[in-house]
Short mmCIF file of C-alpha atoms and ligand atoms in Angstrom, two decimals:
data_model
loop_
_atom_site.label_atom_id
_atom_site.label_comp_id
_atom_site.label_asym_id
_atom_site.label_seq_id
_atom_site.Cartn_x
_atom_site.Cartn_y
_atom_site.Cartn_z
CA MET G 1 -16.18 -3.47 -23.43
CA PRO G 2 -16.42 -0.08 -21.74
CA GLY G 3 -13.97 2.42 -23.03
CA GLY G 4 -13.40 4.74 -20.06
CA GLN G 5 -14.30 8.37 -20.12
CA GLY G 6 -12.82 8.84 -23.53
CA GLY G 7 -15.57 6.58 -24.80
CA GLU G 8 -13.19 4.70 -27.09
CA GLU G 9 -13.59 1.01 -27.51
CA ARG G 10 -10.13 -0.42 -27.43
CA ASP G 11 -9.02 -3.88 -28.37
CA GLU G 12 -5.32 -3.15 -28.63
CA LEU G 13 -3.89 -2.90 -25.16
CA GLY G 14 -0.63 -1.31 -26.18
CA GLY G 15 1.96 -2.33 -23.66
CA ALA G 16 3.77 -5.41 -24.87
CA GLY G 17 1.28 -5.58 -27.72
CA PHE G 18 -1.08 -8.18 -26.30
CA THR G 19 -4.68 -8.03 -27.26
CA ALA G 20 -7.68 -8.38 -25.02
CA THR G 21 -10.71 -9.67 -26.79
CA ARG G 22 -14.28 -8.64 -26.26
CA ARG G 23 -14.44 -11.31 -23.59
CA ALA G 24 -13.11 -8.79 -21.11
CA GLU G 25 -15.29 -8.72 -17.99
CA GLU G 26 -15.71 -6.92 -14.71
CA ILE G 27 -14.30 -8.43 -11.54
CA GLY G 28 -17.04 -9.75 -9.25
CA TYR G 29 -17.30 -10.22 -5.49
CA GLU G 30 -19.13 -13.13 -3.91
CA ARG G 31 -19.17 -14.39 -0.32
CA GLY G 32 -16.26 -12.18 0.67
CA ARG G 33 -14.02 -13.18 -2.24
CA LEU G 34 -13.11 -11.59 -5.56
CA VAL G 35 -14.28 -13.44 -8.63
CA VAL G 36 -11.64 -12.74 -11.25
CA PRO G 37 -12.34 -13.53 -14.90
CA ASP G 38 -9.48 -14.44 -17.24
CA GLN G 39 -9.67 -11.02 -18.86
CA PRO G 40 -10.53 -8.61 -16.06
CA ILE G 41 -11.10 -4.96 -16.88
CA ILE G 42 -8.83 -2.88 -14.68
CA PRO G 43 -8.99 0.92 -14.60
CA PHE G 44 -5.70 2.79 -14.48
CA ILE G 45 -4.74 6.42 -13.91
CA GLU G 46 -1.40 7.12 -15.49
CA GLY G 47 -0.67 10.08 -13.22
CA ASP G 48 0.94 13.50 -13.57
CA GLY G 49 4.56 14.54 -14.06
CA THR G 50 6.64 11.40 -14.57
CA GLY G 51 3.46 9.29 -14.27
CA PRO G 52 3.12 8.67 -18.02
CA ASP G 53 6.81 7.64 -18.30
CA ILE G 54 6.60 5.07 -15.55
CA TRP G 55 3.10 3.85 -16.42
CA ARG G 56 4.10 3.20 -20.05
CA ALA G 57 7.00 1.10 -18.79
CA ALA G 58 5.09 -0.67 -16.03
CA VAL G 59 2.13 -1.75 -18.14
CA ARG G 60 4.44 -3.51 -20.60
CA VAL G 61 6.10 -5.41 -17.77
CA LEU G 62 2.78 -6.43 -16.21
CA ASP G 63 1.33 -7.56 -19.54
CA ALA G 64 4.49 -9.53 -20.29
CA ALA G 65 4.39 -11.17 -16.85
CA VAL G 66 0.79 -12.29 -17.40
CA ARG G 67 1.69 -13.56 -20.87
CA ALA G 68 4.75 -15.40 -19.50
CA ALA G 69 2.70 -17.07 -16.77
CA TYR G 70 -0.54 -17.89 -18.61
CA GLY G 71 0.05 -17.51 -22.35
CA ALA G 72 -3.00 -16.29 -24.24
CA ARG G 73 -5.38 -17.67 -21.57
CA ARG G 74 -5.27 -14.55 -19.45
CA ALA G 75 -4.77 -10.84 -20.10
CA ILE G 76 -5.67 -7.61 -18.37
CA ALA G 77 -8.00 -5.30 -20.27
CA TRP G 78 -6.71 -1.91 -19.16
CA LEU G 79 -9.25 0.89 -18.99
CA GLU G 80 -7.92 4.40 -18.72
CA VAL G 81 -9.73 6.66 -16.28
CA TYR G 82 -8.72 10.20 -15.57
CA ALA G 83 -7.60 12.22 -12.57
CA GLY G 84 -5.17 15.06 -12.02
CA GLU G 85 -3.90 17.35 -14.76
CA LYS G 86 -5.10 15.15 -17.63
CA ALA G 87 -8.63 15.12 -16.19
CA GLN G 88 -8.52 18.87 -15.66
CA ALA G 89 -7.57 19.39 -19.30
CA ARG G 90 -10.19 16.99 -20.69
CA PHE G 91 -13.09 17.34 -18.30
CA GLY G 92 -12.43 20.54 -16.34
CA SER G 93 -12.13 18.64 -13.07
CA LEU G 94 -9.13 17.19 -11.27
CA LEU G 95 -11.24 14.31 -10.09
CA PRO G 96 -14.33 13.62 -12.24
CA GLU G 97 -17.05 11.70 -10.44
CA GLU G 98 -16.98 9.23 -13.31
CA THR G 99 -13.47 8.20 -12.28
CA VAL G 100 -14.57 7.23 -8.79
CA ALA G 101 -17.62 5.48 -10.25
CA GLN G 102 -15.48 3.47 -12.70
CA ILE G 103 -13.11 2.37 -9.95
CA ARG G 104 -16.02 1.41 -7.74
CA GLY G 105 -17.62 -0.50 -10.60
CA HIS G 106 -14.45 -2.43 -11.44
CA ARG G 107 -13.28 -2.92 -7.83
CA VAL G 108 -9.54 -3.06 -8.54
CA ALA G 109 -7.53 -0.14 -9.95
CA ILE G 110 -3.96 1.08 -10.20
CA LYS G 111 -2.66 4.63 -10.28
CA GLY G 112 0.48 6.62 -10.88
CA PRO G 113 1.35 9.66 -8.77
CA LEU G 114 -0.83 12.76 -8.92
CA THR G 115 0.05 16.38 -8.29
CA THR G 116 -1.53 17.56 -5.06
CA PRO G 117 -2.54 21.19 -5.65
CA VAL G 118 -1.37 23.48 -2.88
CA GLY G 119 -4.23 25.29 -1.15
CA GLY G 120 -7.74 24.32 -0.15
CA GLY G 121 -10.89 23.38 -2.00
CA PHE G 122 -9.76 20.02 -3.37
CA ARG G 123 -10.14 16.65 -1.75
CA SER G 124 -7.25 14.49 -2.87
CA LEU G 125 -8.08 11.45 -4.96
CA ASN G 126 -6.49 9.20 -2.37
CA VAL G 127 -8.58 10.57 0.45
CA THR G 128 -11.76 10.50 -1.65
CA LEU G 129 -11.25 6.90 -2.77
CA ARG G 130 -10.21 5.82 0.70
CA GLN G 131 -13.45 7.19 2.11
CA GLU G 132 -15.81 6.26 -0.73
CA LEU G 133 -14.58 2.67 -1.04
CA ASP G 134 -13.65 2.31 2.65
CA LEU G 135 -10.08 1.30 1.82
CA TYR G 136 -9.11 0.85 5.44
CA ALA G 137 -5.77 -0.92 5.07
CA CYS G 138 -2.70 0.75 3.59
CA VAL G 139 -0.37 -2.10 2.70
CA ARG G 140 3.32 -1.50 2.03
CA PRO G 141 5.63 -4.47 1.45
CA VAL G 142 9.27 -3.53 1.94
CA ARG G 143 12.11 -5.79 0.85
CA HIS G 144 15.53 -5.38 -0.68
CA PHE G 145 16.48 -6.15 -4.27
CA THR G 146 20.05 -7.25 -4.93
CA GLY G 147 21.98 -4.42 -6.54
CA VAL G 148 19.93 -1.59 -5.03
CA PRO G 149 22.14 0.75 -2.97
CA SER G 150 21.16 0.74 0.71
CA PRO G 151 22.43 2.62 3.77
CA VAL G 152 22.60 -0.54 5.92
CA LYS G 153 25.11 -3.42 5.86
CA ARG G 154 22.70 -6.32 5.36
CA PRO G 155 19.61 -4.96 3.58
CA GLY G 156 18.76 -8.51 2.49
CA ASP G 157 17.69 -9.25 6.09
CA PHE G 158 14.86 -6.81 5.59
CA ASP G 159 11.52 -8.17 4.44
CA VAL G 160 8.43 -6.75 6.11
CA VAL G 161 4.87 -5.99 5.06
CA ILE G 162 3.30 -3.05 6.85
CA PHE G 163 -0.48 -2.95 7.37
CA ARG G 164 -1.32 0.61 8.35
CA GLU G 165 -4.84 1.50 9.46
CA ASN G 166 -5.97 4.04 6.90
CA VAL G 167 -9.01 5.95 8.12
CA GLU G 168 -8.86 6.49 11.90
CA ASP G 169 -6.36 7.96 14.36
CA ILE G 170 -5.42 11.64 14.16
CA TYR G 171 -5.76 11.31 10.38
CA ALA G 172 -9.54 11.26 10.76
CA GLY G 173 -9.32 15.03 10.29
CA ILE G 174 -11.23 15.96 13.46
CA GLU G 175 -9.30 19.04 14.50
CA TRP G 176 -9.70 22.74 15.14
CA PRO G 177 -7.21 25.59 14.83
CA ALA G 178 -5.93 27.56 17.80
CA GLY G 179 -8.16 30.56 18.47
CA SER G 180 -11.24 29.08 16.74
CA VAL G 181 -14.70 29.09 18.29
CA GLU G 182 -14.70 25.30 18.14
CA ALA G 183 -11.41 24.99 20.00
CA ALA G 184 -12.71 27.39 22.66
CA ASP G 185 -15.91 25.31 23.01
CA ILE G 186 -13.94 22.08 23.43
CA ARG G 187 -11.62 23.75 25.95
CA ARG G 188 -14.57 24.96 27.95
CA PHE G 189 -16.19 21.54 27.87
CA LEU G 190 -12.98 19.87 29.04
CA HIS G 191 -12.68 22.35 31.87
CA GLU G 192 -16.31 22.21 33.03
CA ARG G 193 -16.88 18.51 32.60
CA PHE G 194 -13.50 17.02 33.50
CA GLY G 195 -11.57 19.80 35.24
CA LEU G 196 -8.90 19.60 32.52
CA GLU G 197 -6.91 22.65 31.51
CA VAL G 198 -5.72 23.27 27.95
CA ARG G 199 -3.78 26.36 26.95
CA PRO G 200 -6.03 28.91 25.19
CA ASP G 201 -3.62 29.19 22.26
CA ALA G 202 -3.67 25.43 21.54
CA GLY G 203 -4.96 23.83 18.36
CA LEU G 204 -6.95 20.70 19.19
CA GLY G 205 -7.36 17.35 17.45
CA LEU G 206 -9.11 14.08 18.26
CA LYS G 207 -7.55 10.65 17.93
CA PRO G 208 -10.37 8.14 17.45
CA ILE G 209 -9.28 4.49 17.43
CA SER G 210 -12.15 2.00 17.54
CA ARG G 211 -12.39 -1.70 18.27
CA PHE G 212 -14.05 -2.22 14.87
CA GLY G 213 -11.36 -0.27 12.97
CA SER G 214 -8.49 -1.90 14.85
CA GLN G 215 -9.79 -5.42 14.55
CA ARG G 216 -10.57 -5.33 10.85
CA LEU G 217 -7.03 -4.07 10.19
CA VAL G 218 -5.41 -6.71 12.39
CA ARG G 219 -7.64 -9.37 10.81
CA LYS G 220 -6.32 -8.41 7.37
CA ALA G 221 -2.73 -8.51 8.58
CA ILE G 222 -3.15 -11.94 10.18
CA GLN G 223 -4.97 -13.36 7.17
CA TYR G 224 -2.20 -12.06 4.91
CA ALA G 225 0.49 -13.59 7.13
CA LEU G 226 -1.30 -16.97 7.11
CA ASP G 227 -1.94 -16.89 3.35
CA HIS G 228 1.70 -16.05 2.62
CA GLY G 229 3.37 -18.36 5.15
CA ARG G 230 4.81 -15.47 7.12
CA PRO G 231 6.14 -16.33 10.62
CA SER G 232 4.79 -13.43 12.71
CA VAL G 233 2.53 -10.40 13.04
CA THR G 234 3.79 -7.58 15.25
CA ILE G 235 1.20 -5.14 16.58
CA VAL G 236 3.01 -1.79 16.73
CA HIS G 237 1.59 0.81 19.11
CA LYS G 238 2.39 3.56 21.58
CA GLY G 239 0.14 2.08 24.25
CA ASN G 240 2.50 2.89 27.11
CA ILE G 241 1.51 6.55 26.68
CA MET G 242 -1.84 6.52 24.84
CA LYS G 243 -3.50 3.70 26.74
CA TYR G 244 -7.08 3.97 25.51
CA THR G 245 -6.27 4.45 21.83
CA GLU G 246 -2.94 2.82 20.97
CA GLY G 247 -3.00 0.51 24.00
CA ALA G 248 -6.52 -0.51 23.10
CA PHE G 249 -5.40 -1.14 19.50
CA ARG G 250 -2.92 -3.68 20.88
CA ASP G 251 -5.45 -5.30 23.24
CA TRP G 252 -8.14 -5.53 20.55
CA GLY G 253 -5.55 -6.97 18.18
CA TYR G 254 -4.65 -9.77 20.58
CA GLU G 255 -8.32 -10.35 21.34
CA LEU G 256 -9.12 -10.71 17.64
CA ALA G 257 -6.17 -13.05 17.10
CA LYS G 258 -7.24 -15.32 19.95
CA THR G 259 -10.93 -15.40 19.09
CA GLU G 260 -10.90 -15.65 15.27
CA PHE G 261 -7.61 -17.46 14.67
CA ARG G 262 -7.21 -19.44 17.92
CA ASP G 263 -5.93 -22.71 16.47
CA ARG G 264 -3.52 -21.06 14.02
CA VAL G 265 -1.75 -18.48 16.18
CA VAL G 266 0.27 -18.32 19.36
CA THR G 267 0.99 -15.17 21.34
CA TRP G 268 4.39 -14.15 22.64
CA ASP G 269 3.20 -14.67 26.25
CA GLU G 270 1.96 -18.16 25.42
CA VAL G 271 5.28 -19.03 23.78
CA GLN G 272 7.14 -18.05 26.95
CA ARG G 273 4.66 -19.61 29.36
CA ASP G 274 3.64 -22.82 27.61
CA HIS G 275 6.20 -23.62 24.90
CA GLY G 276 9.63 -23.06 26.46
CA GLY G 277 10.26 -19.91 24.41
CA VAL G 278 9.91 -21.70 21.05
CA VAL G 279 7.07 -21.03 18.60
CA PRO G 280 5.28 -24.34 17.96
CA PRO G 281 5.52 -25.48 14.32
CA GLY G 282 2.69 -24.32 12.08
CA ARG G 283 1.68 -21.46 14.37
CA LEU G 284 1.78 -17.78 13.50
CA LEU G 285 3.42 -15.74 16.26
CA ILE G 286 1.45 -12.68 17.42
CA GLN G 287 3.67 -10.20 19.25
CA ASP G 288 3.65 -6.49 19.92
CA SER G 289 6.15 -3.67 20.07
CA ILE G 290 6.17 -0.07 21.21
CA ALA G 291 6.46 2.15 18.12
CA ASP G 292 9.74 3.87 18.99
CA ILE G 293 11.47 0.56 19.74
CA MET G 294 10.16 -0.69 16.40
CA PHE G 295 12.27 1.89 14.57
CA GLN G 296 15.36 0.48 16.31
CA HIS G 297 14.33 -3.09 15.55
CA LEU G 298 13.88 -2.30 11.86
CA LEU G 299 17.52 -1.21 11.73
CA LEU G 300 19.12 -3.59 14.22
CA ARG G 301 17.00 -6.78 14.19
CA PRO G 302 14.87 -6.72 11.04
CA ARG G 303 14.65 -10.51 10.96
CA ASP G 304 12.54 -10.45 14.14
CA HIS G 305 9.63 -8.93 12.23
CA SER G 306 7.64 -10.02 9.21
CA VAL G 307 4.17 -8.42 9.13
CA LEU G 308 3.44 -5.23 11.08
CA ALA G 309 -0.08 -4.08 12.03
CA THR G 310 -0.20 -0.50 13.17
CA PRO G 311 -2.44 2.53 13.66
CA ASN G 312 -2.33 5.26 11.05
CA LEU G 313 0.36 7.66 12.25
CA ASN G 314 2.89 5.02 13.33
CA GLY G 315 2.37 3.31 10.00
CA ASP G 316 2.97 6.48 8.04
CA TYR G 317 6.36 7.05 9.66
CA LEU G 318 7.36 3.39 9.66
CA SER G 319 6.53 2.90 5.95
CA ASP G 320 8.86 5.63 4.75
CA ALA G 321 11.61 4.76 7.22
CA ALA G 322 11.45 1.13 6.11
CA ALA G 323 11.54 2.12 2.42
CA ALA G 324 14.70 4.14 3.05
CA VAL G 325 16.46 1.11 4.56
CA VAL G 326 16.08 -0.88 1.35
CA GLY G 327 17.02 1.87 -1.06
CA GLY G 328 14.34 4.51 -1.19
CA ILE G 329 11.07 5.47 -2.72
CA GLY G 330 11.77 4.69 -6.37
CA MET G 331 11.13 1.03 -5.50
CA ALA G 332 8.42 1.17 -2.80
CA PRO G 333 4.98 -0.10 -3.81
CA GLY G 334 1.72 0.38 -1.98
CA ALA G 335 -1.97 -0.47 -1.91
CA ASN G 336 -5.12 0.83 -0.28
CA ILE G 337 -7.33 -2.17 0.39
CA GLY G 338 -10.85 -2.55 1.76
CA ASP G 339 -13.33 -5.41 1.54
CA GLY G 340 -13.74 -6.19 -2.14
CA TYR G 341 -12.05 -2.99 -3.33
CA ALA G 342 -8.39 -2.13 -3.81
CA VAL G 343 -6.38 0.68 -5.37
CA PHE G 344 -2.68 0.05 -6.00
CA GLU G 345 -0.24 2.91 -6.35
CA ALA G 346 3.32 4.12 -6.55
CA THR G 347 4.22 5.59 -3.20
CA HIS G 348 6.43 8.39 -4.52
CA GLY G 349 5.21 11.67 -6.04
CA THR G 350 5.23 12.99 -9.58
CA ALA G 351 8.94 14.01 -9.59
CA PRO G 352 7.99 16.88 -11.97
CA LYS G 353 11.55 17.95 -12.77
CA TYR G 354 12.05 14.65 -14.64
CA ALA G 355 8.67 14.63 -16.44
CA GLY G 356 8.84 13.43 -20.02
CA GLN G 357 12.55 12.62 -19.82
CA ASP G 358 12.18 8.83 -19.85
CA LYS G 359 14.48 8.79 -16.86
CA VAL G 360 12.94 7.78 -13.56
CA ASN G 361 12.56 4.35 -12.00
CA PRO G 362 9.27 2.58 -12.80
CA GLY G 363 9.95 0.02 -10.03
CA SER G 364 7.38 1.39 -7.63
CA VAL G 365 4.51 1.14 -10.14
CA ILE G 366 5.71 -2.25 -11.38
CA LEU G 367 5.80 -3.60 -7.82
CA SER G 368 2.40 -2.04 -7.09
CA GLY G 369 1.20 -3.98 -10.13
CA VAL G 370 2.78 -7.11 -8.67
CA MET G 371 0.74 -6.56 -5.49
CA MET G 372 -2.31 -6.19 -7.71
CA LEU G 373 -1.59 -9.46 -9.50
CA GLU G 374 -1.28 -11.19 -6.12
CA TYR G 375 -4.55 -9.62 -5.02
CA LEU G 376 -6.19 -11.09 -8.14
CA GLY G 377 -4.71 -14.46 -7.22
CA TRP G 378 -2.41 -14.39 -10.26
CA ASN G 379 0.59 -15.35 -8.16
CA GLU G 380 2.56 -16.96 -11.00
CA ALA G 381 2.52 -13.72 -12.98
CA ALA G 382 3.45 -11.73 -9.88
CA ALA G 383 6.40 -14.01 -9.15
CA ALA G 384 7.56 -13.86 -12.77
CA ALA G 385 7.56 -10.04 -12.73
CA VAL G 386 9.50 -9.89 -9.47
CA ARG G 387 12.05 -12.41 -10.72
CA ALA G 388 12.64 -10.52 -13.97
CA LEU G 389 12.88 -7.15 -12.19
CA GLU G 390 15.30 -8.59 -9.66
CA GLU G 391 17.50 -10.20 -12.32
CA THR G 392 17.60 -7.01 -14.35
CA ILE G 393 18.75 -4.93 -11.40
CA ALA G 394 21.21 -7.58 -10.27
CA ALA G 395 22.70 -7.57 -13.79
CA GLY G 396 23.42 -3.85 -13.32
CA THR G 397 20.86 -2.51 -15.82
CA VAL G 398 19.20 0.26 -13.82
CA THR G 399 17.68 3.75 -13.95
CA TYR G 400 19.61 6.81 -12.77
CA ASP G 401 18.62 6.56 -9.12
CA LEU G 402 20.01 3.07 -8.71
CA ALA G 403 23.09 3.88 -10.79
CA ARG G 404 24.06 6.70 -8.39
CA GLY G 405 27.22 5.78 -6.52
CA ASN G 406 27.37 2.38 -8.21
CA PRO G 407 30.27 2.33 -10.71
CA ASP G 408 29.34 -1.18 -11.88
CA ALA G 409 25.84 -0.20 -12.96
CA ARG G 410 24.78 0.71 -16.49
CA GLU G 411 22.31 3.60 -16.41
CA VAL G 412 19.45 3.24 -18.88
CA PRO G 413 16.24 5.20 -19.54
CA THR G 414 12.90 4.13 -18.07
CA SER G 415 11.82 2.50 -21.33
CA ALA G 416 15.06 0.54 -21.76
CA PHE G 417 14.80 -0.68 -18.17
CA ALA G 418 11.32 -1.99 -19.00
CA ASP G 419 12.64 -3.51 -22.27
CA ALA G 420 15.25 -5.45 -20.30
CA ILE G 421 12.64 -6.79 -17.87
CA VAL G 422 10.21 -7.72 -20.67
CA ARG G 423 13.00 -9.54 -22.55
CA ARG G 424 13.70 -11.68 -19.49
CA LEU G 425 10.01 -12.41 -19.05
CA LEU G 426 9.49 -13.51 -22.63
CA ALA G 427 12.84 -15.28 -23.10
P1 NAP I 1 8.47 13.20 -5.37
O1 NAP I 1 7.69 13.45 -6.59
O2 NAP I 1 8.30 11.85 -4.74
O3 NAP I 1 10.00 13.44 -5.74
C1 NAP I 1 11.02 13.63 -4.77
C2 NAP I 1 12.29 13.00 -5.26
O4 NAP I 1 12.20 11.58 -5.10
C3 NAP I 1 12.61 13.19 -6.74
O5 NAP I 1 13.16 14.45 -6.99
C4 NAP I 1 13.58 12.05 -6.95
O6 NAP I 1 14.81 12.26 -6.27
C5 NAP I 1 12.90 10.94 -6.15
N1 NAP I 1 11.95 10.17 -6.96
C6 NAP I 1 10.59 10.28 -7.02
N2 NAP I 1 10.08 9.40 -7.87
C7 NAP I 1 11.12 8.69 -8.35
C8 NAP I 1 11.23 7.63 -9.29
N3 NAP I 1 10.16 7.09 -9.89
N4 NAP I 1 12.46 7.16 -9.57
C9 NAP I 1 13.55 7.67 -8.97
N5 NAP I 1 13.52 8.67 -8.10
C10 NAP I 1 12.31 9.17 -7.78
O7 NAP I 1 8.13 14.27 -4.24
P2 NAP I 1 7.80 15.82 -4.37
O8 NAP I 1 8.74 16.47 -5.35
O9 NAP I 1 7.76 16.27 -2.97
O10 NAP I 1 6.31 15.87 -4.91
C11 NAP I 1 5.98 16.19 -6.26
C12 NAP I 1 4.45 16.13 -6.42
O11 NAP I 1 3.97 14.82 -6.19
C13 NAP I 1 3.68 17.05 -5.45
O12 NAP I 1 2.61 17.65 -6.16
C14 NAP I 1 3.15 16.08 -4.43
O13 NAP I 1 1.98 16.56 -3.82
C15 NAP I 1 2.87 14.87 -5.28
N6 NAP I 1 2.82 13.58 -4.53
C16 NAP I 1 1.89 12.67 -4.95
C17 NAP I 1 1.83 11.43 -4.33
C18 NAP I 1 0.79 10.44 -4.81
O14 NAP I 1 0.06 10.71 -5.75
N7 NAP I 1 0.69 9.28 -4.19
C19 NAP I 1 2.73 11.11 -3.32
C20 NAP I 1 3.69 12.04 -2.92
C21 NAP I 1 3.74 13.29 -3.55
P3 NAP I 1 16.11 12.94 -6.88
O15 NAP I 1 15.77 14.39 -7.09
O16 NAP I 1 17.11 12.73 -5.77
O17 NAP I 1 16.50 12.28 -8.14
#
């Protein structure tokens, strides 16, 4: 079994103490589907700052969940790969090429948070992986866990999964600073070719949104909704203003839904016109919403929405706003998913002031691991982990962030929080 960049061959997986044998294998990909062996090798990056604290806790929970669901039949063979400060110290590079190669080779990986150095000259790991593996969907499930403090009255009504397009839109990085030669050239072109005037002191950026990029994102959102028995997909856009980018995203989304999923979906218009305002049983509702109204809906009518499909910028804002509604970033998981490749990650940063204190909430990495288990098709293990996490929080055993303002809670360190979850899993 490969031993990562350290070159070690490891049988002991640490964590809850389970052992992977030399039967560990790489995940395959055939005819558009992952082929997952019983002992898949999965690279992990523990991360900087509080990364090691939360990874140590999370890996024990994930191993215990797999053990609880499948006994000795299945286990993950974790393979450490390096990025960030640990990679810099060992290999003199924040992102060794070997790390990207290992993740590509093993297809599925999980990472803790990494310090983003301030200043130029370094492509972030996220951006590099997103581009190299074409991880075009950023997936963020957002739901409430009983016992987690929330700013709204009924956080339990909130249960959405956000599919954010990950590579296009103004995030494509096609932009020029005010006063640059390039900006002047574009200004001149716009003036001469289209008679358009742009102020000379304006920075300029392009917002590419393609049919291909929009449809593959909406396809993933619809497939997810169908696979998970979700009632609706809402296409979120700002098409009333940006007609040929955001408006087109909506139109291409509906087009895709009606051509590729015709007998399994119904659109909002069809429900009104043909079905007396009631979604026919067994059909997935495809609707759309203007982005700014969506923020209101998330607060006022969260039950009206289940899966959101959105261009990059809307999705960025919506993901964090949604996470705040259910109690903040300590518990928000995420994934970057392409076709046959996926990288799961905590959505918060390294929280450096708490590094090494065994203090912060490992919930975000644990729940990212849960998404990973679901992606592998190990749904029983995923469900077991969620149940044990939920019961632990509901029982009032929580890390400092969830104990804040909750006199009934018992604050415990990161490791003890994981202990409590593992105990429930293996009880
Ligand atoms: P941050 O690390 O997310 O921390 C901000 C605050 O969020 C913390 O002070 C803490 O709040 C809370 N928090 C974060 N993680 C938590 C956890 N696991 N449990 C409980 N509370 C948690 O944001 P930052 O301080 O702006 O960024 C620090 C570094 O992380 C930067 O280098 C940044 O570039 C990097 N970063 C990396 C990623 C990534 O790798 N995906 C993402 C974002 C930021 P309290 O102080 O209120 O307790």
